[in-house]
Tab-separated table of C-alpha atoms in Angstrom:
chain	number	residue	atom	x	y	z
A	1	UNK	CA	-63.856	-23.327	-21.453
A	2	UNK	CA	-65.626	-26.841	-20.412
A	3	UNK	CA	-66.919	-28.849	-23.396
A	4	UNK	CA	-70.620	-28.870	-23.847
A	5	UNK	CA	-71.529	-32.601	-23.482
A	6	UNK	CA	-74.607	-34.272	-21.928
A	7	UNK	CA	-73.382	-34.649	-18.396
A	8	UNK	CA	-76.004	-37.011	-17.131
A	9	UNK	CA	-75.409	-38.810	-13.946
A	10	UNK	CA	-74.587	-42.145	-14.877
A	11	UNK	CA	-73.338	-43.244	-11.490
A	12	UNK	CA	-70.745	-45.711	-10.920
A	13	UNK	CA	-70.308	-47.811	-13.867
A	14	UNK	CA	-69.349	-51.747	-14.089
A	15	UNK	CA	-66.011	-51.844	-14.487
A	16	UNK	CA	-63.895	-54.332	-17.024
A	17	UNK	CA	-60.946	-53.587	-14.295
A	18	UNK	CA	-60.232	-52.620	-10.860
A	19	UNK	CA	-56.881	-51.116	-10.042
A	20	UNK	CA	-55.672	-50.571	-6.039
A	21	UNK	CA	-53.559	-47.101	-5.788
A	22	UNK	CA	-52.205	-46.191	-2.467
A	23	UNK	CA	-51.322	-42.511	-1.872
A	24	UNK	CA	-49.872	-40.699	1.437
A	25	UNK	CA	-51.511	-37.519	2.068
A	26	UNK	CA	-50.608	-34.716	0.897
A	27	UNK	CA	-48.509	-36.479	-2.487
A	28	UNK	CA	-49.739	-36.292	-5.979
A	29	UNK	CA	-50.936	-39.433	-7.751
A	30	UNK	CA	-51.611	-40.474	-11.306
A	31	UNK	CA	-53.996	-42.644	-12.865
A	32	UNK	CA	-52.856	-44.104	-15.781
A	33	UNK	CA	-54.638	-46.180	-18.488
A	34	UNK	CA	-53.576	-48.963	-20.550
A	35	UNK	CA	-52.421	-47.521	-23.815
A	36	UNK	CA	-53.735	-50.128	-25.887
A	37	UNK	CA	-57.261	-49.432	-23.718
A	38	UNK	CA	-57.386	-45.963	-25.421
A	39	UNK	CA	-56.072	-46.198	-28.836
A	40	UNK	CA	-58.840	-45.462	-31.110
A	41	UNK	CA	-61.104	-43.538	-28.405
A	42	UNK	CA	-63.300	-40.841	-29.341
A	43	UNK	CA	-64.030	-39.426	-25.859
A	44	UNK	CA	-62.499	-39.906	-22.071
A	45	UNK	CA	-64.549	-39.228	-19.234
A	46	UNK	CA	-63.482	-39.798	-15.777
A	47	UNK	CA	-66.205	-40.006	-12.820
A	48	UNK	CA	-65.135	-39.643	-8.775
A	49	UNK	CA	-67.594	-41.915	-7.596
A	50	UNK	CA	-71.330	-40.692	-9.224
A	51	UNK	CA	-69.673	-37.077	-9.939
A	52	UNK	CA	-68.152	-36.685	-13.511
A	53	UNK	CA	-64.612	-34.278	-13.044
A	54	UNK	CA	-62.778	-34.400	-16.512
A	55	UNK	CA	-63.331	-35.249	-19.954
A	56	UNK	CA	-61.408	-35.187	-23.121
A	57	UNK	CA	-61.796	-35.318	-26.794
A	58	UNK	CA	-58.080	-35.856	-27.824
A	59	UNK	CA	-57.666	-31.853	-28.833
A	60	UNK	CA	-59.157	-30.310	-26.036
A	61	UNK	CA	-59.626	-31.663	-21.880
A	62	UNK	CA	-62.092	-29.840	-19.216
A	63	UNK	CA	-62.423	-29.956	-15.950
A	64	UNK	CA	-66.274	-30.479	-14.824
A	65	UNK	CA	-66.218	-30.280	-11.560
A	66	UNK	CA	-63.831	-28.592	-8.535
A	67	UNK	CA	-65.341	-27.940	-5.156
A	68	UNK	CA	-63.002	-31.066	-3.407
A	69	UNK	CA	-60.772	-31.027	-6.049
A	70	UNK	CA	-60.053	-27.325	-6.194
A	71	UNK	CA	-57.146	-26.652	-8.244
A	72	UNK	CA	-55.977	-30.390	-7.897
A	73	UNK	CA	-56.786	-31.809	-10.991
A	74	UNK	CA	-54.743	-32.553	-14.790
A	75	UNK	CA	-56.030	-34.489	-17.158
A	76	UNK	CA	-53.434	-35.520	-20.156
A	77	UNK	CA	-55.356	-35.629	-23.290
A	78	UNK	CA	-53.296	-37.674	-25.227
A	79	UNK	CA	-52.742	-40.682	-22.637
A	80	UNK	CA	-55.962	-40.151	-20.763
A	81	UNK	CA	-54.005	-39.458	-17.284
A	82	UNK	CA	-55.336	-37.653	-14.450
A	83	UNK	CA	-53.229	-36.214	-12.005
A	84	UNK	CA	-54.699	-35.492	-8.600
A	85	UNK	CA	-52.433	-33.046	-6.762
A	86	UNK	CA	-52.252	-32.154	-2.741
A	87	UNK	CA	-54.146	-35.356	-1.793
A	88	UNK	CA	-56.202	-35.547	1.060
A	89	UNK	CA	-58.178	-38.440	2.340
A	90	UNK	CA	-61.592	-37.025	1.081
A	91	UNK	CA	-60.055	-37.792	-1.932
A	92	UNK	CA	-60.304	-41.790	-1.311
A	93	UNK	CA	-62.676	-43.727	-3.302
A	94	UNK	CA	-63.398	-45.226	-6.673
A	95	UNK	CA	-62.412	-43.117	-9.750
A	96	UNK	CA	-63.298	-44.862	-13.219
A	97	UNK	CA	-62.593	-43.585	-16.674
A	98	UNK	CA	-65.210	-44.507	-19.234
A	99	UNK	CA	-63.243	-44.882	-22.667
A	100	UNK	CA	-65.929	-43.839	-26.026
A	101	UNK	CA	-65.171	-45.581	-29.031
A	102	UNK	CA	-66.800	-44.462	-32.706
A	103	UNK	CA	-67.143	-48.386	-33.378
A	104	UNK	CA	-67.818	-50.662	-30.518
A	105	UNK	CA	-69.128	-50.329	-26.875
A	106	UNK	CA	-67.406	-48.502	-24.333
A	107	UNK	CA	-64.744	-49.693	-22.072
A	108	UNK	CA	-64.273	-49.215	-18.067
A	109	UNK	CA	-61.407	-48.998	-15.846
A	110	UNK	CA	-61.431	-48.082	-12.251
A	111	UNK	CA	-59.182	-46.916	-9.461
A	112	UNK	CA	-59.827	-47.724	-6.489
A	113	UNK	CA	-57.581	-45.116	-4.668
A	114	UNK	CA	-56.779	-45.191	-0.743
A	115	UNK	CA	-55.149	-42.152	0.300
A	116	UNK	CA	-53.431	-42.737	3.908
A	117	UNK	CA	-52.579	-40.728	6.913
A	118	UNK	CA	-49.345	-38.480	6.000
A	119	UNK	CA	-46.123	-40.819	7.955
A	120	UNK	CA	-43.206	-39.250	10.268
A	121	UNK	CA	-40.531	-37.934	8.176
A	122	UNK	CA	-36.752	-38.530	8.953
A	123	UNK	CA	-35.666	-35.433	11.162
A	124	UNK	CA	-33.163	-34.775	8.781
A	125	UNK	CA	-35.413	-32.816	6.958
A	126	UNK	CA	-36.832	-30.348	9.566
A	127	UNK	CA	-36.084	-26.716	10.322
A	128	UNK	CA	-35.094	-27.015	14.046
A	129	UNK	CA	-35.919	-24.727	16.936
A	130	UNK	CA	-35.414	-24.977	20.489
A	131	UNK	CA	-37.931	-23.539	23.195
A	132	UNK	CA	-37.741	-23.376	27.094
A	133	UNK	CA	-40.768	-23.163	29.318
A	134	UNK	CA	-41.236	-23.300	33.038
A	135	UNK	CA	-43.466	-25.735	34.256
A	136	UNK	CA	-47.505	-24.631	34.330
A	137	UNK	CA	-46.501	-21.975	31.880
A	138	UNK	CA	-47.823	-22.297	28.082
A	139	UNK	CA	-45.963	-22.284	24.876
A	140	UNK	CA	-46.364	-21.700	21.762
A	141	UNK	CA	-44.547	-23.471	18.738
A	142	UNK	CA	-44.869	-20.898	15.744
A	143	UNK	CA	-45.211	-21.932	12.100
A	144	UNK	CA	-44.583	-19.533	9.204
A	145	UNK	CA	-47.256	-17.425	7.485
A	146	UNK	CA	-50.030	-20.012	5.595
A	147	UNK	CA	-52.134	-19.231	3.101
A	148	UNK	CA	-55.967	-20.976	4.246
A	149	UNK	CA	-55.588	-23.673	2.217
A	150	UNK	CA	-53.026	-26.261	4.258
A	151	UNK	CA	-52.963	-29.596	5.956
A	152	UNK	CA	-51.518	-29.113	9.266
A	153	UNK	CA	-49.998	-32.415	10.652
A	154	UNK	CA	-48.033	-31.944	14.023
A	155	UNK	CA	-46.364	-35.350	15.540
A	156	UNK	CA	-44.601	-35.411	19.392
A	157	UNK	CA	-41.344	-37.775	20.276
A	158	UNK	CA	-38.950	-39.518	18.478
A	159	UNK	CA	-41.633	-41.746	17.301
A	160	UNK	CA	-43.365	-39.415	15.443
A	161	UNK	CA	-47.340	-40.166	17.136
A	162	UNK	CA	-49.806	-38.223	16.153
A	163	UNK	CA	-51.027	-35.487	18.369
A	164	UNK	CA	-52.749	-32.642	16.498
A	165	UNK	CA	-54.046	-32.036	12.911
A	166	UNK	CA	-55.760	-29.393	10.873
A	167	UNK	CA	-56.982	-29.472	7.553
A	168	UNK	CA	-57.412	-25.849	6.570
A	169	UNK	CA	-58.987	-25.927	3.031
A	170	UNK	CA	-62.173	-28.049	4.947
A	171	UNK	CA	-62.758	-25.208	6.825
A	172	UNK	CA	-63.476	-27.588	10.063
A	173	UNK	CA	-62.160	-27.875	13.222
A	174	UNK	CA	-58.640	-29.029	14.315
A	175	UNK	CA	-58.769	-32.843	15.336
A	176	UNK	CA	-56.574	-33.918	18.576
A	177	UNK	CA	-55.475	-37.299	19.153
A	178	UNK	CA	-53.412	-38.495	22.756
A	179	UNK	CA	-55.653	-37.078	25.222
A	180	UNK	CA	-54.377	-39.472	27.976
A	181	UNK	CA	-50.582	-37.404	27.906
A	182	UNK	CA	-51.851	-33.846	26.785
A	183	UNK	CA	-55.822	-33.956	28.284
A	184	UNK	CA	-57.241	-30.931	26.745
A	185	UNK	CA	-54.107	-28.949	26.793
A	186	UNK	CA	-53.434	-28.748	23.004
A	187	UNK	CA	-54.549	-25.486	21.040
A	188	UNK	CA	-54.469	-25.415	17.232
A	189	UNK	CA	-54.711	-21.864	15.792
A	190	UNK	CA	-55.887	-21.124	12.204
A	191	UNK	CA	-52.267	-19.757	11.604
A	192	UNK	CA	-51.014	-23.742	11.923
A	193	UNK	CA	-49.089	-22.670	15.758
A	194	UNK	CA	-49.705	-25.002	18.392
A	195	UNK	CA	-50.070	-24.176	21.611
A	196	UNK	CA	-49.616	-26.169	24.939
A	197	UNK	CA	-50.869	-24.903	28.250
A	198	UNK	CA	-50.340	-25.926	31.897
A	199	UNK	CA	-47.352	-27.403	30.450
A	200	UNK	CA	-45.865	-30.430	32.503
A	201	UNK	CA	-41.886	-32.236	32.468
A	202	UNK	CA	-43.300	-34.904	30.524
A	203	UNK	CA	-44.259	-32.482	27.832
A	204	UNK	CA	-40.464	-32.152	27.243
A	205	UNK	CA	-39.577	-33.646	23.600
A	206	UNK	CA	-39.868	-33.266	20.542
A	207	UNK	CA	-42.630	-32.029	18.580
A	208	UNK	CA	-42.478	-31.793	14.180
A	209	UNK	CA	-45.025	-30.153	11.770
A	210	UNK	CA	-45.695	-30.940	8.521
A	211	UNK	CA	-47.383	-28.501	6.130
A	212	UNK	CA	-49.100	-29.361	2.888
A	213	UNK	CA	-50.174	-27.173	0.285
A	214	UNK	CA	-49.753	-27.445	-3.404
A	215	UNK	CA	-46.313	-25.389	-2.978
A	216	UNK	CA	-43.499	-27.521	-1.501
A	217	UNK	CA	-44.100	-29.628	1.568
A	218	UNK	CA	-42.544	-27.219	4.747
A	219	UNK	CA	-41.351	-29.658	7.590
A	220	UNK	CA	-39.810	-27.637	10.848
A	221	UNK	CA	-39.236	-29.377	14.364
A	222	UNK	CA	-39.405	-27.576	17.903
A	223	UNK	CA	-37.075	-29.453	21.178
A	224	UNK	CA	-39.455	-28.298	24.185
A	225	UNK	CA	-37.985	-28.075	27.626
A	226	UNK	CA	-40.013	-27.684	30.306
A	227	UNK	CA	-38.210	-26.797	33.550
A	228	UNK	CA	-39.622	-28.195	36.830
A	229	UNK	CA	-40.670	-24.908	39.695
């Protein structure tokens, strides 16, 4: 049960310290006080920008707020740690923790977290598959059932570039990237499959996906051949 407290909307405060964090997305991260900053403390609150999202009192944390954060967040109430799970880059900004004493003014520390675009993976780790299209015919490179809630990366070549991504939990619509190879031809479905139409010989390659959730992250890679008429 949240704490009753009076959650007024003291904005971004002036901080006595300003920490970088860099995150990939889709990792967890924690941000993690100086002990000596928090011995003594009577309260912990910790603010995402002008939006307060957890507070403790040493025997008892709350979250205050989910919406963005849904499910995402753990807040240690001992060493004033949050954990922000399944990180996305809405989740970039400036998080501060204001530190309550009984005896003397409160202190200020904030994060300053950058959460970056989730990198190729090794293709050691993928599930592979193999599929064979004629030329000017679709196909379709199947995923396993999802749940709503995923980030949908998929990647084409041995390079890994970017080509296709889908953030599920947003609720908005898939983003494309390389239109000068694939012009319009790329289809992202909400079930995470990606489809390629009027296929062409230079769409022959490899294509990965990378699925984030808050279970483990699911990795599978597809070798396309597309057969000339």
């Amino acid at each position: 049960m949240p704490m009753k407290d009076d959650q007024t909307s003291e904005g971004v405060f002036g901080a006595d310290e300003v920490k970088p964090v860099s995150v990939m997305e889709a990792d967890s991260v924690t941000l993690t006080p100086d002990p000596a900053k928090i011995q003594g403390f009577i309260k912990l609150q910790w603010w995402f920008g002008d939006t307060l999202i957890a507070q403790t009192r040493k025997t008892e944390s709350s979250i205050e707020y989910e919406d963005i954060f849904r499910d995402r967040l753990q807040l240690d109430h001992q060493t004033g740690s949050l954990t922000i799970k399944n990180m996305r880059t809405k989740h970039s900004g400036p998080y501060q923790l204001k530190i309550d004493y009984s005896d003397t003014n409160p202190s200020y520390i904030e994060f300053k977290v950058t959460v970056k675009e989730s990198p190729f993976v090794d293709a050691i780790e993928f599930v592979m598959k193999t599929e064979s299209v004629t030329e000017g015919d679709p196909v379709t490179l199947h995923v396993p059932q999802i749940q709503g809630d995923e980030l949908i990366v998929w990647r084409f070549g041995d390079e890994g570039k970017l080509i296709a991504k889908h953030d599920l939990e947003a609720k908005s619509s898939p983003l494309y990237y390389d239109e000068e190879r694939f012009s319009d031809r790329l289809k992202l479905d909400q079930t995470g499959s990606l489809t390629i139409t009027n296929t062409r010989t230079t769409d022959s390659g490899f294509y990965t996906v990378k699925i984030s959730s808050n279970k483990p992250t699911l990795y599978k890679r597809f070798t396309v051949t597309v057969n000339g008429e």
